[in-house]
Short mmCIF file of the N, C-alpha and C atoms (twelve columns), coordinates in Angstrom:
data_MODEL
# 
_entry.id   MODEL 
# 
loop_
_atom_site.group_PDB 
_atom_site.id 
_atom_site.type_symbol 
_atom_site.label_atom_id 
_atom_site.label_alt_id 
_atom_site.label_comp_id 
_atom_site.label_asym_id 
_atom_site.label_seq_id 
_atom_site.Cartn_x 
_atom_site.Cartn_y 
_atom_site.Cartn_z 
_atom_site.pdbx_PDB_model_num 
ATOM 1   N N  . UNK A 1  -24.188 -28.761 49.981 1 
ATOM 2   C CA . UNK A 1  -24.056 -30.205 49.974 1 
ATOM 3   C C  . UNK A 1  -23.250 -30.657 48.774 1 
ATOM 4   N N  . UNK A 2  -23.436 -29.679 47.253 1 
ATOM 5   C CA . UNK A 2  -22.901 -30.418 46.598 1 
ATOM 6   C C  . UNK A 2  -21.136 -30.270 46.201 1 
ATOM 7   N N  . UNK A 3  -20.710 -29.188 47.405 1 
ATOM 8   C CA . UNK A 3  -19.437 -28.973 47.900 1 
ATOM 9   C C  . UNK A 3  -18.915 -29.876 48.953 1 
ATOM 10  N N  . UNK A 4  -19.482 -30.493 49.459 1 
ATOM 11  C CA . UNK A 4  -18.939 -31.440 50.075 1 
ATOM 12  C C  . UNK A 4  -18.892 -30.952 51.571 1 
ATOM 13  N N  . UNK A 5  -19.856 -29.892 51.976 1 
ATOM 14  C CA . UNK A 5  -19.652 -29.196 53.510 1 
ATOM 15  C C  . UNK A 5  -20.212 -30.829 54.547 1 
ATOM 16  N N  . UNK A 6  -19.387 -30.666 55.191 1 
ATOM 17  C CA . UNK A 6  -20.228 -31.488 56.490 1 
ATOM 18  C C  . UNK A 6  -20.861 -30.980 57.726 1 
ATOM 19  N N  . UNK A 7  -21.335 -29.919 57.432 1 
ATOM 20  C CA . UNK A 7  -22.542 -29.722 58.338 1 
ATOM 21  C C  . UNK A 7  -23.118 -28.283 57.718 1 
ATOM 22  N N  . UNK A 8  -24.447 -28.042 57.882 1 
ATOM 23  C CA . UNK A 8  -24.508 -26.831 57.496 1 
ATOM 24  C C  . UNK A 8  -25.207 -25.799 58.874 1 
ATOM 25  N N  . UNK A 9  -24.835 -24.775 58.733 1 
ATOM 26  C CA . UNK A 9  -25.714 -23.419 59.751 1 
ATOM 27  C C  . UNK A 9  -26.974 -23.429 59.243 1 
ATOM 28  N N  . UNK A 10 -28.446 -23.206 59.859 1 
ATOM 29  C CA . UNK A 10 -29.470 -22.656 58.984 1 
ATOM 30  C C  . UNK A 10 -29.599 -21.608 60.263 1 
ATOM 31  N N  . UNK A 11 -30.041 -20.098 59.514 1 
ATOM 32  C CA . UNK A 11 -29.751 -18.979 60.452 1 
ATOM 33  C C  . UNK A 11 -30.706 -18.376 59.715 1 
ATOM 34  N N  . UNK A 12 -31.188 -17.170 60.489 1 
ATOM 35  C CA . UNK A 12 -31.818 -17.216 61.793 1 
ATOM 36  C C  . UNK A 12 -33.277 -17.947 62.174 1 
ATOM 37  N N  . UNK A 13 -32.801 -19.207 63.270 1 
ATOM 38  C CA . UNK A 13 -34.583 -19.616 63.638 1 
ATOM 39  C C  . UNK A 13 -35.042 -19.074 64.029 1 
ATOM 40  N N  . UNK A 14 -34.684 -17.930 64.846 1 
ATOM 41  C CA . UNK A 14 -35.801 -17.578 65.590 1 
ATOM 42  C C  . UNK A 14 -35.005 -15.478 65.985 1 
ATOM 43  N N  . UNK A 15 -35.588 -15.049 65.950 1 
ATOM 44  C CA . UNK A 15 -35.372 -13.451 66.390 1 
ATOM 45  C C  . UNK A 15 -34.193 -13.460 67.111 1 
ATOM 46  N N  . UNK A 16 -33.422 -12.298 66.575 1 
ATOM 47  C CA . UNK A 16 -32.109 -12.669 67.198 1 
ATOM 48  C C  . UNK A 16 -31.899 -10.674 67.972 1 
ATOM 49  N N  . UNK A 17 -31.237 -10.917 69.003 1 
ATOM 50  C CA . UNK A 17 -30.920 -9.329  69.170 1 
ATOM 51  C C  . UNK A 17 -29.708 -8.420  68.889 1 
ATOM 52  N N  . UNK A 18 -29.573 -9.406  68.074 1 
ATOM 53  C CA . UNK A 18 -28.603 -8.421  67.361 1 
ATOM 54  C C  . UNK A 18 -29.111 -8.085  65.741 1 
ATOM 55  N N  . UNK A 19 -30.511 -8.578  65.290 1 
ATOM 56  C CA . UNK A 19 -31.049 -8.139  64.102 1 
ATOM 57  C C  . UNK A 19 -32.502 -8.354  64.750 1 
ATOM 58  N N  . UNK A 20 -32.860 -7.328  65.613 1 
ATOM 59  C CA . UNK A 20 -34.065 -7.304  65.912 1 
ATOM 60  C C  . UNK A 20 -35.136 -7.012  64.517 1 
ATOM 61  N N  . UNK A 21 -36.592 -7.228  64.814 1 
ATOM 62  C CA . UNK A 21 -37.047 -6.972  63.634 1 
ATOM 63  C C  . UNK A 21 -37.542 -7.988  62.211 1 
ATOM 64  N N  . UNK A 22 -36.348 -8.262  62.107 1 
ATOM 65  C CA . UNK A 22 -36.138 -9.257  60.679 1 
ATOM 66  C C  . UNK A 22 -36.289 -10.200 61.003 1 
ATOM 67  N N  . UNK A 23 -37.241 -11.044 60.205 1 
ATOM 68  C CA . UNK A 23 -37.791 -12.293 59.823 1 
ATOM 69  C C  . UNK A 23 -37.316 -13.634 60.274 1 
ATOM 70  N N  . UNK A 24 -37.530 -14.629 60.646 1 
ATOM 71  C CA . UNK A 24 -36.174 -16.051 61.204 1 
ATOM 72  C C  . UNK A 24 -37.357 -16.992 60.616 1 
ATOM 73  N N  . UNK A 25 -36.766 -17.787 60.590 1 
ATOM 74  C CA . UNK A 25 -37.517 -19.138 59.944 1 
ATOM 75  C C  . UNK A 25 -38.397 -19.621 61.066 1 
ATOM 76  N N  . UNK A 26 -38.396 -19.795 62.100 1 
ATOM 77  C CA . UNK A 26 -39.316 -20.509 63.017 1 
ATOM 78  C C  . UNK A 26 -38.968 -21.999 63.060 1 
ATOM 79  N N  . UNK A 27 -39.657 -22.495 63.961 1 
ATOM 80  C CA . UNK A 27 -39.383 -23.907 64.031 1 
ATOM 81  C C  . UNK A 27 -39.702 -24.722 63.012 1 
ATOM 82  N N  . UNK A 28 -41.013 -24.466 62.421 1 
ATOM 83  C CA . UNK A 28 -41.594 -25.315 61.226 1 
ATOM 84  C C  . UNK A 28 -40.869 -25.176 60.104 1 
ATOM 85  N N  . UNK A 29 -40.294 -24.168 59.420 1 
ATOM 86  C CA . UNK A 29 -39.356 -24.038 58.402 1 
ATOM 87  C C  . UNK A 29 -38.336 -24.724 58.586 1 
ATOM 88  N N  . UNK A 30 -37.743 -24.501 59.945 1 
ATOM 89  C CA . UNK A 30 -36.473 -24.858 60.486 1 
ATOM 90  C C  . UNK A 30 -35.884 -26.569 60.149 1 
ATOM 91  N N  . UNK A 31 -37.562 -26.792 60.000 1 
ATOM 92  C CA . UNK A 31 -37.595 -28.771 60.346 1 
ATOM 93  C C  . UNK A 31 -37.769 -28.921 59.103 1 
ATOM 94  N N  . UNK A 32 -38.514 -27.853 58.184 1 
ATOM 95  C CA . UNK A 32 -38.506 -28.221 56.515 1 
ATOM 96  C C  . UNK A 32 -36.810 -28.432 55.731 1 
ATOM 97  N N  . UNK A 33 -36.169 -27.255 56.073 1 
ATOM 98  C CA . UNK A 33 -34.887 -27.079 56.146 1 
ATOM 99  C C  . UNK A 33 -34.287 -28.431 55.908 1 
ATOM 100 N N  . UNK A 34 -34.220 -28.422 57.555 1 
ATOM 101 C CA . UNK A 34 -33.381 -30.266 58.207 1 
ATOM 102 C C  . UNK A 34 -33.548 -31.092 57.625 1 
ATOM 103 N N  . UNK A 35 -34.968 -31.213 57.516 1 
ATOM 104 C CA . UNK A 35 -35.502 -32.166 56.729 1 
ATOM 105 C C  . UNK A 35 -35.258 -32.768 55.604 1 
ATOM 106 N N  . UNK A 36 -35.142 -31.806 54.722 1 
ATOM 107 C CA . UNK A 36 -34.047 -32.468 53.339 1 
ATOM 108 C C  . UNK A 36 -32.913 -32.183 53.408 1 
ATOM 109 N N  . UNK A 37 -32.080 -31.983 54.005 1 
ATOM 110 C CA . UNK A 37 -31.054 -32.291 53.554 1 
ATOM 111 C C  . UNK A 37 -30.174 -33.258 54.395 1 
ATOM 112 N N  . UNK A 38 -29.077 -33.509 53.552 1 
ATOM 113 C CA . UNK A 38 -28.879 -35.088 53.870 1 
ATOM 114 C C  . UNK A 38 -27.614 -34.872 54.955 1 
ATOM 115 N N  . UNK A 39 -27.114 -33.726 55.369 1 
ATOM 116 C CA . UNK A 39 -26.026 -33.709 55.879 1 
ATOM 117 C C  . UNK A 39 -26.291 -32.699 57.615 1 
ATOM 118 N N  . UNK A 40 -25.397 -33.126 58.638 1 
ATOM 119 C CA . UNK A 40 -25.577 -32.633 59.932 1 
ATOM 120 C C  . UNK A 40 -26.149 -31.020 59.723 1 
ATOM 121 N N  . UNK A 41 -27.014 -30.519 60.404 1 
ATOM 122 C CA . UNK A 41 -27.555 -29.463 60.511 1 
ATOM 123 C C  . UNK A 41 -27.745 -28.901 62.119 1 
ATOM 124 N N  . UNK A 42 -26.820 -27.247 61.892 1 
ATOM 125 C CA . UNK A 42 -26.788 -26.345 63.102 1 
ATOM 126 C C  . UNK A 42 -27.895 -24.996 62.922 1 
ATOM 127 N N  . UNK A 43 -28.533 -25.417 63.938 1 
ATOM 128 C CA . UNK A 43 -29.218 -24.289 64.474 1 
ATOM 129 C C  . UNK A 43 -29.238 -23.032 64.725 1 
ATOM 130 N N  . UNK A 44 -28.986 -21.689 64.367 1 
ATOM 131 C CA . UNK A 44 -28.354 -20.694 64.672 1 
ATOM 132 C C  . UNK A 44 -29.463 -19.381 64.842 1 
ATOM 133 N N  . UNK A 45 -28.975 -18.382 65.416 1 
ATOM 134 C CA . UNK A 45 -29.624 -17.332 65.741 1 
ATOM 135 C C  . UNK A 45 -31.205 -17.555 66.758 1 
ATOM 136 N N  . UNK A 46 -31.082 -16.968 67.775 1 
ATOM 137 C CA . UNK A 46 -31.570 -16.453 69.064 1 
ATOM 138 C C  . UNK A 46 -31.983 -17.817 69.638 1 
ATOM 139 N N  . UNK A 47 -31.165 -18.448 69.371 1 
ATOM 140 C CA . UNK A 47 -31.363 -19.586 70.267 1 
ATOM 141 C C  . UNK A 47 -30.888 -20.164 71.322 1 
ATOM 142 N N  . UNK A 48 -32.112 -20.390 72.329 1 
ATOM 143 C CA . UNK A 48 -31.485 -20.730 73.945 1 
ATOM 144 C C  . UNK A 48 -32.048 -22.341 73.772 1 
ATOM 145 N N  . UNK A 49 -31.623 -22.781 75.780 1 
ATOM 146 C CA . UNK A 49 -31.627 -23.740 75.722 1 
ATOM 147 C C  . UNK A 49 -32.947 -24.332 75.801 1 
ATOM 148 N N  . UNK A 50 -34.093 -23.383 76.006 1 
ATOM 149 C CA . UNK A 50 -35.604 -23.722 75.848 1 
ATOM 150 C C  . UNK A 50 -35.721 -24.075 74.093 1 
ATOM 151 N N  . UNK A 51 -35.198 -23.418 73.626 1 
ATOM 152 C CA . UNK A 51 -35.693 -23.637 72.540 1 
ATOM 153 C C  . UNK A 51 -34.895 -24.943 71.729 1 
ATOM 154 N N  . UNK A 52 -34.315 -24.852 72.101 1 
ATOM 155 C CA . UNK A 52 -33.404 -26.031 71.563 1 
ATOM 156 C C  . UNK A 52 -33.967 -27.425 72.283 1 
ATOM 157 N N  . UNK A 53 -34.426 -27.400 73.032 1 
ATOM 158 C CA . UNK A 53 -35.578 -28.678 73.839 1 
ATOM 159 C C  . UNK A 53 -36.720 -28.881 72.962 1 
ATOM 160 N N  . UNK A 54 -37.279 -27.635 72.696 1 
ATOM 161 C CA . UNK A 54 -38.461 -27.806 71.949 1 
ATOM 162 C C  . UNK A 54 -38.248 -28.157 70.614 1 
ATOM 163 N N  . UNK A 55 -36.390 -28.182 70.086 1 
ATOM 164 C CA . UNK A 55 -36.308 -28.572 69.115 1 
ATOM 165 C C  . UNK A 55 -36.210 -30.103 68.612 1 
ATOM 166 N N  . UNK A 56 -35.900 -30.715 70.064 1 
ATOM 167 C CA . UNK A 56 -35.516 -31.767 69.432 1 
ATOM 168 C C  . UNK A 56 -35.978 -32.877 68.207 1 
ATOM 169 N N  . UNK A 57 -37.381 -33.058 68.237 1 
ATOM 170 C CA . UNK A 57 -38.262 -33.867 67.286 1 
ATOM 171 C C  . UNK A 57 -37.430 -33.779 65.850 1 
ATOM 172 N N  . UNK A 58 -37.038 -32.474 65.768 1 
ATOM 173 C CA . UNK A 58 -36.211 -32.274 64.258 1 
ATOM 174 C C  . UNK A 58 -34.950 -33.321 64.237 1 
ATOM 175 N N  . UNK A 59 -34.576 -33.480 64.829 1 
ATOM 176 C CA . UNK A 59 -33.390 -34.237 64.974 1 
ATOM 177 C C  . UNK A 59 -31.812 -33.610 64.243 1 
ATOM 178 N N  . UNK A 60 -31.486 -32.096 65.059 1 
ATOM 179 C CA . UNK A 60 -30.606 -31.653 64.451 1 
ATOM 180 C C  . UNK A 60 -29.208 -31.680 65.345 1 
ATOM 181 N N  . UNK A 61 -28.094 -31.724 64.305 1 
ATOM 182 C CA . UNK A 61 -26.860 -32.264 65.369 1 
ATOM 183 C C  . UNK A 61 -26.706 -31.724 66.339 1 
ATOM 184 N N  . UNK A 62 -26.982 -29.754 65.886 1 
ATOM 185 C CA . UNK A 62 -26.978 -29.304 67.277 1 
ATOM 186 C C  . UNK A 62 -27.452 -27.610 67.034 1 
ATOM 187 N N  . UNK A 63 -26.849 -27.357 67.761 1 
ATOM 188 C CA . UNK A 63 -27.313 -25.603 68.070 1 
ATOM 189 C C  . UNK A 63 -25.998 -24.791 68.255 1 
ATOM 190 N N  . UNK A 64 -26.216 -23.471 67.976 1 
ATOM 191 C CA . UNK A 64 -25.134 -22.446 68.418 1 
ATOM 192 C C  . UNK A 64 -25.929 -21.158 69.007 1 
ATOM 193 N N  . UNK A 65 -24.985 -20.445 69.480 1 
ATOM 194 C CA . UNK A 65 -25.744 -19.140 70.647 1 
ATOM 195 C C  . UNK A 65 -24.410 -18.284 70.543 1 
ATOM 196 N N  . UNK A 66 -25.088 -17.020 70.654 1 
ATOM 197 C CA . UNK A 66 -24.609 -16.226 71.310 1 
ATOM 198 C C  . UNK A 66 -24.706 -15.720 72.868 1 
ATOM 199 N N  . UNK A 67 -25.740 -15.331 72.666 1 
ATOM 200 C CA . UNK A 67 -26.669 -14.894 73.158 1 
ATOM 201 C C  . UNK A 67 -27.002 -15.770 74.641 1 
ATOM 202 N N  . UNK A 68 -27.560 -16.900 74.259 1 
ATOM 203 C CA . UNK A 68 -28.186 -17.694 75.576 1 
ATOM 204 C C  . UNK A 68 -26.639 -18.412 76.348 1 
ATOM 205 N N  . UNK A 69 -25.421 -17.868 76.170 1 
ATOM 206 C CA . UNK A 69 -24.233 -18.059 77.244 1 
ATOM 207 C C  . UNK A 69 -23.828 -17.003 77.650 1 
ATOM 208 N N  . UNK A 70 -24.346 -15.924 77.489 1 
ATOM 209 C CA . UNK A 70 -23.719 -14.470 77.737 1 
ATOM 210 C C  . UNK A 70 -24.551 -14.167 79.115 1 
ATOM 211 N N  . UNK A 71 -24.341 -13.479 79.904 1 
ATOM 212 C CA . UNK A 71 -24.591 -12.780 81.034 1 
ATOM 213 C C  . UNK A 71 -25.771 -11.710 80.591 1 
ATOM 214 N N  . UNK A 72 -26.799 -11.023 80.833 1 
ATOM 215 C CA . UNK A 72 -27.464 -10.305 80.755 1 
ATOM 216 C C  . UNK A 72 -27.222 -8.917  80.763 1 
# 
């Protein structure tokens, strides 16, 4: 923020498969995150479009994926 970014990534919310294993913030962190800071905030890692519904209350600009546009 105090570079002047206009938006930031917070990565990983949630288990991602391409770093199975390792730790992600979860939703509640996710919203602590958002929460302070004063500038647009993206969503990142293993996130689909369920989860990004359940995100909304946070009020974040938006989301990114790999994963939940790819084919199986």
């Amino acid at each position: 923020m105090r570079s002047g970014a206009d938006l930031i990534f917070v990565s990983p919310a949630f288990e991602t498969r391409s770093h199975p294993g390792h730790s992600a913030l979860g939703a509640s962190r996710l919203g602590l995150i958002a929460g302070t800071e004063r500038t647009r905030t993206i969503a990142l890692g293993g996130m689909t479009m369920n989860r990004a519904n359940g995100l909304k209350a946070l009020k974040l600009y938006g989301w990114a994926a790999i994963d939940a546009f790819s084919k199986p």
